[in-house]
JSON list of C-alpha atoms in Angstrom, two decimals:
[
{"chain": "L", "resi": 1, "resn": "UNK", "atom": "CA", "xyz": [5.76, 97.93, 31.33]},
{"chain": "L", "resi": 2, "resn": "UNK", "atom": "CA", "xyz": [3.15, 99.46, 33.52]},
{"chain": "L", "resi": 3, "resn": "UNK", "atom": "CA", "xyz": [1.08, 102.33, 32.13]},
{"chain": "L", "resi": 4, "resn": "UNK", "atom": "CA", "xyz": [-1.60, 103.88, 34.76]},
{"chain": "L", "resi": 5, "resn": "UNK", "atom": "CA", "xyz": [-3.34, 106.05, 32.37]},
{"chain": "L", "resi": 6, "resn": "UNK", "atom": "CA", "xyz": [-3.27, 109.34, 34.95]},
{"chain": "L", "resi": 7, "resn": "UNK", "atom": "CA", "xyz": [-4.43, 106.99, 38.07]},
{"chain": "L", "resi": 8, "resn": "UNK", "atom": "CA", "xyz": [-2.28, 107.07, 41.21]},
{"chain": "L", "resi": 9, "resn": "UNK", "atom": "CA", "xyz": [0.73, 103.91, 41.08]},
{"chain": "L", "resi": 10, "resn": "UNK", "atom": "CA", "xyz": [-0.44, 101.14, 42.91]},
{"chain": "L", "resi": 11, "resn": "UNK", "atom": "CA", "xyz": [0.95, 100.65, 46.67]},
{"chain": "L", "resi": 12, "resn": "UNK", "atom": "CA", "xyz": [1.78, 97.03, 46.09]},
{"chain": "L", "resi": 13, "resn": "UNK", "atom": "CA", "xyz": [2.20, 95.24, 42.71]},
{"chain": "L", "resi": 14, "resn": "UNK", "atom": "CA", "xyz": [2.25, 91.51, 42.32]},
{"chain": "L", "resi": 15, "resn": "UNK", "atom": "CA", "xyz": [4.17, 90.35, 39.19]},
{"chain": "L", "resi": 16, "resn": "UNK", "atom": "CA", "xyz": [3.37, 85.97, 38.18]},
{"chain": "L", "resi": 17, "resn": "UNK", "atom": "CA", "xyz": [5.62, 84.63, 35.19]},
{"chain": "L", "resi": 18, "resn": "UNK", "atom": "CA", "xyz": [5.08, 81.25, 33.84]},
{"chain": "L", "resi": 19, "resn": "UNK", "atom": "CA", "xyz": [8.10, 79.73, 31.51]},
{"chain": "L", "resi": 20, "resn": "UNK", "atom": "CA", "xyz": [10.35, 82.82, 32.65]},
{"chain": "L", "resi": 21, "resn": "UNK", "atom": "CA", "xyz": [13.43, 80.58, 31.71]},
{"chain": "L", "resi": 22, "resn": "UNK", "atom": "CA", "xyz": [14.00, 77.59, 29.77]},
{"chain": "L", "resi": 23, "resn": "UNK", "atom": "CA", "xyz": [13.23, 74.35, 31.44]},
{"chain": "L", "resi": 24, "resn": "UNK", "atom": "CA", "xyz": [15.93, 72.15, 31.06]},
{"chain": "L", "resi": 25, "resn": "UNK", "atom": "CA", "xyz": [17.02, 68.91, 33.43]},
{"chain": "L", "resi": 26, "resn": "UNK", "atom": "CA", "xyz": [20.04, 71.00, 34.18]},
{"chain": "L", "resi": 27, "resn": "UNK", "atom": "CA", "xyz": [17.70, 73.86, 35.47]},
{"chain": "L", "resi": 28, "resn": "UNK", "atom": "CA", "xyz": [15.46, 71.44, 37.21]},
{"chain": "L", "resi": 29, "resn": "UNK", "atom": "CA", "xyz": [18.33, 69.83, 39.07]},
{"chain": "L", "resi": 30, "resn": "UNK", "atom": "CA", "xyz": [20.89, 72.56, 39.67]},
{"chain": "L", "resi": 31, "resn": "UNK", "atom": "CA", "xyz": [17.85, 75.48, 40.61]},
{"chain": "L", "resi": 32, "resn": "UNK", "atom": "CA", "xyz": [18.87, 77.23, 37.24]},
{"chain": "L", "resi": 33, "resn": "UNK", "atom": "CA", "xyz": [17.61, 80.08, 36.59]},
{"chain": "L", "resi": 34, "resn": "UNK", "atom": "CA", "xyz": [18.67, 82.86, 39.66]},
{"chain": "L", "resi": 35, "resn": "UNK", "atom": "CA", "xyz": [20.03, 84.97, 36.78]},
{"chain": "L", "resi": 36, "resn": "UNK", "atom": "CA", "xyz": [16.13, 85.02, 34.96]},
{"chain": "L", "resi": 37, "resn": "UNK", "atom": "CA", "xyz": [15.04, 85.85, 38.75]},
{"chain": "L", "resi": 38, "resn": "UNK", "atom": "CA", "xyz": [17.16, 88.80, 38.94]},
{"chain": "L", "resi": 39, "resn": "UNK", "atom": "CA", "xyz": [16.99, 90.35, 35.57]},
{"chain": "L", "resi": 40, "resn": "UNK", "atom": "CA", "xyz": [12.76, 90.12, 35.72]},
{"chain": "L", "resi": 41, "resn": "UNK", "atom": "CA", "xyz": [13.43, 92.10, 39.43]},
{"chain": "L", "resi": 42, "resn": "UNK", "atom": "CA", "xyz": [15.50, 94.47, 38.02]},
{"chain": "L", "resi": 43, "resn": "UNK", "atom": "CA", "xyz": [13.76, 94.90, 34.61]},
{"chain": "L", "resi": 44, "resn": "UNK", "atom": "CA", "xyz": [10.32, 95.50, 36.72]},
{"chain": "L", "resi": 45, "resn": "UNK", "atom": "CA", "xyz": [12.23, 97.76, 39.40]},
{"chain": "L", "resi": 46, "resn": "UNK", "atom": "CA", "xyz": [13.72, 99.51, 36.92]},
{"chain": "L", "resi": 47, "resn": "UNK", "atom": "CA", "xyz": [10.57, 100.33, 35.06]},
{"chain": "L", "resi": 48, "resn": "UNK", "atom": "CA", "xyz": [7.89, 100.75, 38.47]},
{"chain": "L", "resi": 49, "resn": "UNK", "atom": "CA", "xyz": [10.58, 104.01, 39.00]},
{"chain": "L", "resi": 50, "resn": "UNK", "atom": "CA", "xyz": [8.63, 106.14, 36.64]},
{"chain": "L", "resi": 51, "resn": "UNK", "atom": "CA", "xyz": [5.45, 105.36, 38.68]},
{"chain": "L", "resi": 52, "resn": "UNK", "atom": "CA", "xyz": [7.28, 105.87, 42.61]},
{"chain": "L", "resi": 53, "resn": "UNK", "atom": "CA", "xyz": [9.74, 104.34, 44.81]},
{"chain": "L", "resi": 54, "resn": "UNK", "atom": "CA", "xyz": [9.04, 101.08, 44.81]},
{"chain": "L", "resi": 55, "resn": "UNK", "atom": "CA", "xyz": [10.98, 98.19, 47.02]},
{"chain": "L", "resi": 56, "resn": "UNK", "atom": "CA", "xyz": [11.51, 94.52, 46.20]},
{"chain": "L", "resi": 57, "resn": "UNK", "atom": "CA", "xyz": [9.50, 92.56, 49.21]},
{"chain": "L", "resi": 58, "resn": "UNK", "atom": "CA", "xyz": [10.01, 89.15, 48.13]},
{"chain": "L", "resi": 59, "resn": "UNK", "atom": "CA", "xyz": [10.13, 86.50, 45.43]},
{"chain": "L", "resi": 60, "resn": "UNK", "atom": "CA", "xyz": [9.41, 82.77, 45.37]},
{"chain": "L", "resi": 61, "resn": "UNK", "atom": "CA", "xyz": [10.04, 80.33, 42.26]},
{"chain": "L", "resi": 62, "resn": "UNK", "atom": "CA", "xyz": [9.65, 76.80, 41.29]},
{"chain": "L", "resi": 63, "resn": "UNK", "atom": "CA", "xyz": [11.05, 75.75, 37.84]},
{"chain": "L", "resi": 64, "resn": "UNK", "atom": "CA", "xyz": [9.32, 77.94, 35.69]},
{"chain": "L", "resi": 65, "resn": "UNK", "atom": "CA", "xyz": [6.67, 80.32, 37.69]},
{"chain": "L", "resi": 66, "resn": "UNK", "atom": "CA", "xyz": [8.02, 83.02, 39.23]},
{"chain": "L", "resi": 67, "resn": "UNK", "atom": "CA", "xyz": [6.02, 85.44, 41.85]},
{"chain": "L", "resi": 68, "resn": "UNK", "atom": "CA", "xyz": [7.46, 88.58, 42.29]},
{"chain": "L", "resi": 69, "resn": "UNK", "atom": "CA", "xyz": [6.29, 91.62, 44.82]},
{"chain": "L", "resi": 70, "resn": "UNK", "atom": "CA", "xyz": [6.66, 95.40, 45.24]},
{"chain": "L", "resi": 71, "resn": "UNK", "atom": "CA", "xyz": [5.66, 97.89, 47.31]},
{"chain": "L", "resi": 72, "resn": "UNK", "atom": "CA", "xyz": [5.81, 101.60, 47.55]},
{"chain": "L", "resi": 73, "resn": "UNK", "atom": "CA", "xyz": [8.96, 102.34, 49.97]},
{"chain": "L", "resi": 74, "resn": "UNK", "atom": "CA", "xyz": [5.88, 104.41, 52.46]},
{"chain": "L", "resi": 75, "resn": "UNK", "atom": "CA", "xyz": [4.37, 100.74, 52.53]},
{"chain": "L", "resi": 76, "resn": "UNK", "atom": "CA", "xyz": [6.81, 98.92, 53.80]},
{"chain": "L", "resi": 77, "resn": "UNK", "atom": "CA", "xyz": [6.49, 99.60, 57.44]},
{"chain": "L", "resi": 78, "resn": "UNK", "atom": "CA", "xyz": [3.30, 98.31, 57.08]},
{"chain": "L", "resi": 79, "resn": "UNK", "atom": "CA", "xyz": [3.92, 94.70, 55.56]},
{"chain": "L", "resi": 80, "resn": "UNK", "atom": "CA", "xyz": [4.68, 92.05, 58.03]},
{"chain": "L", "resi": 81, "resn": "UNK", "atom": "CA", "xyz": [4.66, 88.28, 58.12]},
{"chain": "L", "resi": 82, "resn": "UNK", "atom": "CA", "xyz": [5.97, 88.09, 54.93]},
{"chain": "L", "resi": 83, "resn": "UNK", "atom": "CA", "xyz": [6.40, 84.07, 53.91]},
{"chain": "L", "resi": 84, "resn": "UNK", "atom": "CA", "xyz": [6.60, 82.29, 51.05]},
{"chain": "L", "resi": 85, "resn": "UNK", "atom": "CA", "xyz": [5.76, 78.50, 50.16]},
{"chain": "L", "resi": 86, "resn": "UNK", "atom": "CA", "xyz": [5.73, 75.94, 46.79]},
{"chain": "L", "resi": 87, "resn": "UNK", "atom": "CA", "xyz": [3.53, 73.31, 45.93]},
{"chain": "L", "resi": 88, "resn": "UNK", "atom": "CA", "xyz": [4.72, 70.61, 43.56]},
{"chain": "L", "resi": 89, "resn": "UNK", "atom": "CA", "xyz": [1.94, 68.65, 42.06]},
{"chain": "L", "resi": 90, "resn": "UNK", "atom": "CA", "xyz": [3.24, 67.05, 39.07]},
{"chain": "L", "resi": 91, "resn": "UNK", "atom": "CA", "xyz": [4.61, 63.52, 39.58]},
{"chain": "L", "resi": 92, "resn": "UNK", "atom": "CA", "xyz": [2.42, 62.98, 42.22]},
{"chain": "L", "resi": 93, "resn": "UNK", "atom": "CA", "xyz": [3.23, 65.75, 44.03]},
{"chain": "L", "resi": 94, "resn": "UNK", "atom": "CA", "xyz": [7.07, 65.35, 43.95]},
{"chain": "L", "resi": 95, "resn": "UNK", "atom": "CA", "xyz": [7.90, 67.25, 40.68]},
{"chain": "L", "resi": 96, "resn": "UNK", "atom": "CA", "xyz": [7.77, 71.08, 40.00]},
{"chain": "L", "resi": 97, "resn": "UNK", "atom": "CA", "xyz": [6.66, 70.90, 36.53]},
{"chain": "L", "resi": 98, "resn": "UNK", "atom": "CA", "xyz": [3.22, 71.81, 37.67]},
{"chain": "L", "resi": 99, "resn": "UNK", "atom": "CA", "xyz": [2.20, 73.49, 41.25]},
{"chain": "L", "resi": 100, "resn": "UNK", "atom": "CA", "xyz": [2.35, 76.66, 42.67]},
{"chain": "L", "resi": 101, "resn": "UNK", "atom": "CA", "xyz": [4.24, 79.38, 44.11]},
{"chain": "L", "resi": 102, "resn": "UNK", "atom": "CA", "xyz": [2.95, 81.19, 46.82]},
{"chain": "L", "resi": 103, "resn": "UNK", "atom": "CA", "xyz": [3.45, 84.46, 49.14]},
{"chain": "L", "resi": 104, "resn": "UNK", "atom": "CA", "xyz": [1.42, 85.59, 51.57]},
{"chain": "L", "resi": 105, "resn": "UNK", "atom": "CA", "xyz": [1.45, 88.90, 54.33]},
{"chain": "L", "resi": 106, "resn": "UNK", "atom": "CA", "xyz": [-0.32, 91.67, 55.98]},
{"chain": "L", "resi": 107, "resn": "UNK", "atom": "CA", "xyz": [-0.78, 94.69, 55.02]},
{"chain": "L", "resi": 108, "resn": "UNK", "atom": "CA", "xyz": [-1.05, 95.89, 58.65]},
{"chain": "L", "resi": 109, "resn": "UNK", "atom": "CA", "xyz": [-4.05, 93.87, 59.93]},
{"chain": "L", "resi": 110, "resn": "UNK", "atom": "CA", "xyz": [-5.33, 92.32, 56.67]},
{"chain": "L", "resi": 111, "resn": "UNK", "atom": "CA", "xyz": [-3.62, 89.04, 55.30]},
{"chain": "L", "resi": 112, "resn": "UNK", "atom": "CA", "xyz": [-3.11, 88.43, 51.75]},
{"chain": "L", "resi": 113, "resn": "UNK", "atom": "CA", "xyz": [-2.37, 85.59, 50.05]},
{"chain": "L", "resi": 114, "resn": "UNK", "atom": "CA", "xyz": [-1.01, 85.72, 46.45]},
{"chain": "L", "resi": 115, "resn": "UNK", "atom": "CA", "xyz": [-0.66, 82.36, 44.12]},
{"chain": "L", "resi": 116, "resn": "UNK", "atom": "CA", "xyz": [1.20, 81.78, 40.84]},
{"chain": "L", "resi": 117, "resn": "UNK", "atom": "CA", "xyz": [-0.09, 78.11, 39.62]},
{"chain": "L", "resi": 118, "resn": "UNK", "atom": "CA", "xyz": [0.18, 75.99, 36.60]},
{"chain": "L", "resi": 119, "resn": "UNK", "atom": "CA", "xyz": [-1.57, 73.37, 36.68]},
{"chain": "L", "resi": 120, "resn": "UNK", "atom": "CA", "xyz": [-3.36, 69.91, 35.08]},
{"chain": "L", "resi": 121, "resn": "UNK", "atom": "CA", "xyz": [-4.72, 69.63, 32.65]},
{"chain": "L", "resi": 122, "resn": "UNK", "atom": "CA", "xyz": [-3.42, 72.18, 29.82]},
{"chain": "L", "resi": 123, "resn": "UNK", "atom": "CA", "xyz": [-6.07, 75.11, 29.52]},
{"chain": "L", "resi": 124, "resn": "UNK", "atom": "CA", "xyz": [-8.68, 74.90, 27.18]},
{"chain": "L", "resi": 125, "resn": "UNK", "atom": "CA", "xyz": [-9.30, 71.02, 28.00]},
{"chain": "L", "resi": 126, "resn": "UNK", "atom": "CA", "xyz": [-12.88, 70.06, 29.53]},
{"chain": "L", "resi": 127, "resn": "UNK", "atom": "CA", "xyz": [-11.66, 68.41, 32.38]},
{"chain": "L", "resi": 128, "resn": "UNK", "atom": "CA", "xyz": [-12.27, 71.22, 34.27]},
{"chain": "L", "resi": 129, "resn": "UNK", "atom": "CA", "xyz": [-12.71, 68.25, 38.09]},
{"chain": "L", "resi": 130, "resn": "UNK", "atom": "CA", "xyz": [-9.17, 67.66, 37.52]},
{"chain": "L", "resi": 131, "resn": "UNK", "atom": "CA", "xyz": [-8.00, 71.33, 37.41]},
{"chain": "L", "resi": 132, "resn": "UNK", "atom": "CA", "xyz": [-10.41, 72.43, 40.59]},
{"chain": "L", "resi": 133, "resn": "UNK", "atom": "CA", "xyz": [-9.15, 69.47, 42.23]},
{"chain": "L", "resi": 134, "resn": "UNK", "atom": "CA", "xyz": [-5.65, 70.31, 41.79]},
{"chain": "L", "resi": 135, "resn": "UNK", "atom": "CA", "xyz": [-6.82, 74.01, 43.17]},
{"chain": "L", "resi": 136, "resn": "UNK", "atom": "CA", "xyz": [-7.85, 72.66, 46.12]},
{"chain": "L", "resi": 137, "resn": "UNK", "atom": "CA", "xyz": [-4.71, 70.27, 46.72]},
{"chain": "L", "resi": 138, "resn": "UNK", "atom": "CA", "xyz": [-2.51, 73.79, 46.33]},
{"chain": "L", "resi": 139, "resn": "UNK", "atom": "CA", "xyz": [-4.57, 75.57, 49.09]},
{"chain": "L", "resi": 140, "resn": "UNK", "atom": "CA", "xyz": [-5.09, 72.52, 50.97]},
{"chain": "L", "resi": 141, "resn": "UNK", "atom": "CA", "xyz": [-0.93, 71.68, 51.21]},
{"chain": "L", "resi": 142, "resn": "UNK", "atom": "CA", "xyz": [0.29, 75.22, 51.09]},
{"chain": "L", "resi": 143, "resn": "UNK", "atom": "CA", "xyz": [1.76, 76.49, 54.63]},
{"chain": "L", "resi": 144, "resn": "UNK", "atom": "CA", "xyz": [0.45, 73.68, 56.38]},
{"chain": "L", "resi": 145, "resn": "UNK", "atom": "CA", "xyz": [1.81, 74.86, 59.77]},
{"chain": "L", "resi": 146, "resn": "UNK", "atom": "CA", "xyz": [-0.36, 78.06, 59.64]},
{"chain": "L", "resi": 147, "resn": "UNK", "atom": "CA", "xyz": [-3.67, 76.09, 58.73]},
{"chain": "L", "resi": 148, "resn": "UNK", "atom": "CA", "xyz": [-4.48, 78.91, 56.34]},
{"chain": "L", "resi": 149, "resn": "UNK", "atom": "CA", "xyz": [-8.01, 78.26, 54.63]},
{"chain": "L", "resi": 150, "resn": "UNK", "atom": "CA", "xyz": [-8.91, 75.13, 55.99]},
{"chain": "L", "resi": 151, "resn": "UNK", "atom": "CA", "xyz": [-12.71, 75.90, 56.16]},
{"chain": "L", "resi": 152, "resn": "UNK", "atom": "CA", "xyz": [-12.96, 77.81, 52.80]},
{"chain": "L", "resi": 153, "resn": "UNK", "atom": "CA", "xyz": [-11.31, 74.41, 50.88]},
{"chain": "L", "resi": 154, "resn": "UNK", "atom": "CA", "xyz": [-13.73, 72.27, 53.11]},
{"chain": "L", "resi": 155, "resn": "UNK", "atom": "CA", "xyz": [-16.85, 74.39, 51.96]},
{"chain": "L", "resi": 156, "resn": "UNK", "atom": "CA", "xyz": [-15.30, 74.08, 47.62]},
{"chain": "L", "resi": 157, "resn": "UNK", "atom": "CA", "xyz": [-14.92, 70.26, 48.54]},
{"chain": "L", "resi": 158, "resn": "UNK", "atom": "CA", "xyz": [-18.69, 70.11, 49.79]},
{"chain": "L", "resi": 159, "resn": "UNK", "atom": "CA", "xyz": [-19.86, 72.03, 46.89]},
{"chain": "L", "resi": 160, "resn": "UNK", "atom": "CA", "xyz": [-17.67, 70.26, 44.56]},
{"chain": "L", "resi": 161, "resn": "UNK", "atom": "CA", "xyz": [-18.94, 66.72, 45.53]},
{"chain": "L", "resi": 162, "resn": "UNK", "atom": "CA", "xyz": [-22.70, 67.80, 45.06]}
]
């Protein structure tokens, strides 16, 4: 699953799976789908072995994206502030079928924030407004309590609306 080619195993790896299970009303209702979560984190454990000693740090799904993250075991003293978030924008922004999972954290005093999105309209369509608006609705409503980014999504909105 991960070949390096003879360069040193990356300290953190970020895995993002889209339609990872099924999606079925049953798994939309009933949070289906823990079994898919687990077998991906073990399959991908199970394989980053022959690079190092990786750990699980976290995961964070909604319907069918998945975000997934591992880090060396000599890392893990190092992340902190771990947290994850979702952001449903389909329906108006009360269905999963399209948003985005997110996880962010420092790597000791530089944040990272990692997203997983899917969505509107389907790639390869020209309405390319719709999809950076739908960007900037995911950054904008994503861990609101932290006001992470505020300034960068006013700047895309300025340039946007020229």
């Amino acid at each position: 699953l991960f070949n390096t080619e003879g360069n040193p195993a990356p300290d953190v790896i970020v895995v993002g799976l889209q339609e990872y299970i099924v999606t079925s009303a049953t798994s939309m209702v009933m949070s289906a789908g823990k079994e898919g979560i687990q077998l991906w984190q073990d399959t991908i454990l199970n394989n980053l072995k022959f690079l190092d000693k990786y750990d699980f740090v976290r995961e964070k799904h909604l319907q069918g994206m998945l975000l997934l993250i591992f880090a060396k075991e000599k890392m893990r003293d190092r992340i902190t502030k771990v947290e994850a978030d979702v952001v449903k924008t389909g329906g108006g922004g009360y269905v999963g079928n399209k948003g985005a999972t997110l996880i962010k954290l420092f790597i000791d005093d530089s944040s990272f924030c990692f997203i997983n999105c899917h969505i509107e309209p389907a790639p390869g369509s020209t309405a390319n407004n719709t999809r950076l608006l739908n960007l900037i609705d995911i950054h904008q409503r994503a861990f609101q309590a932290g006001n992470i980014g505020r300034s960068t999504v006013s700047f895309f909105l300025e340039e946007f609306e020229e």
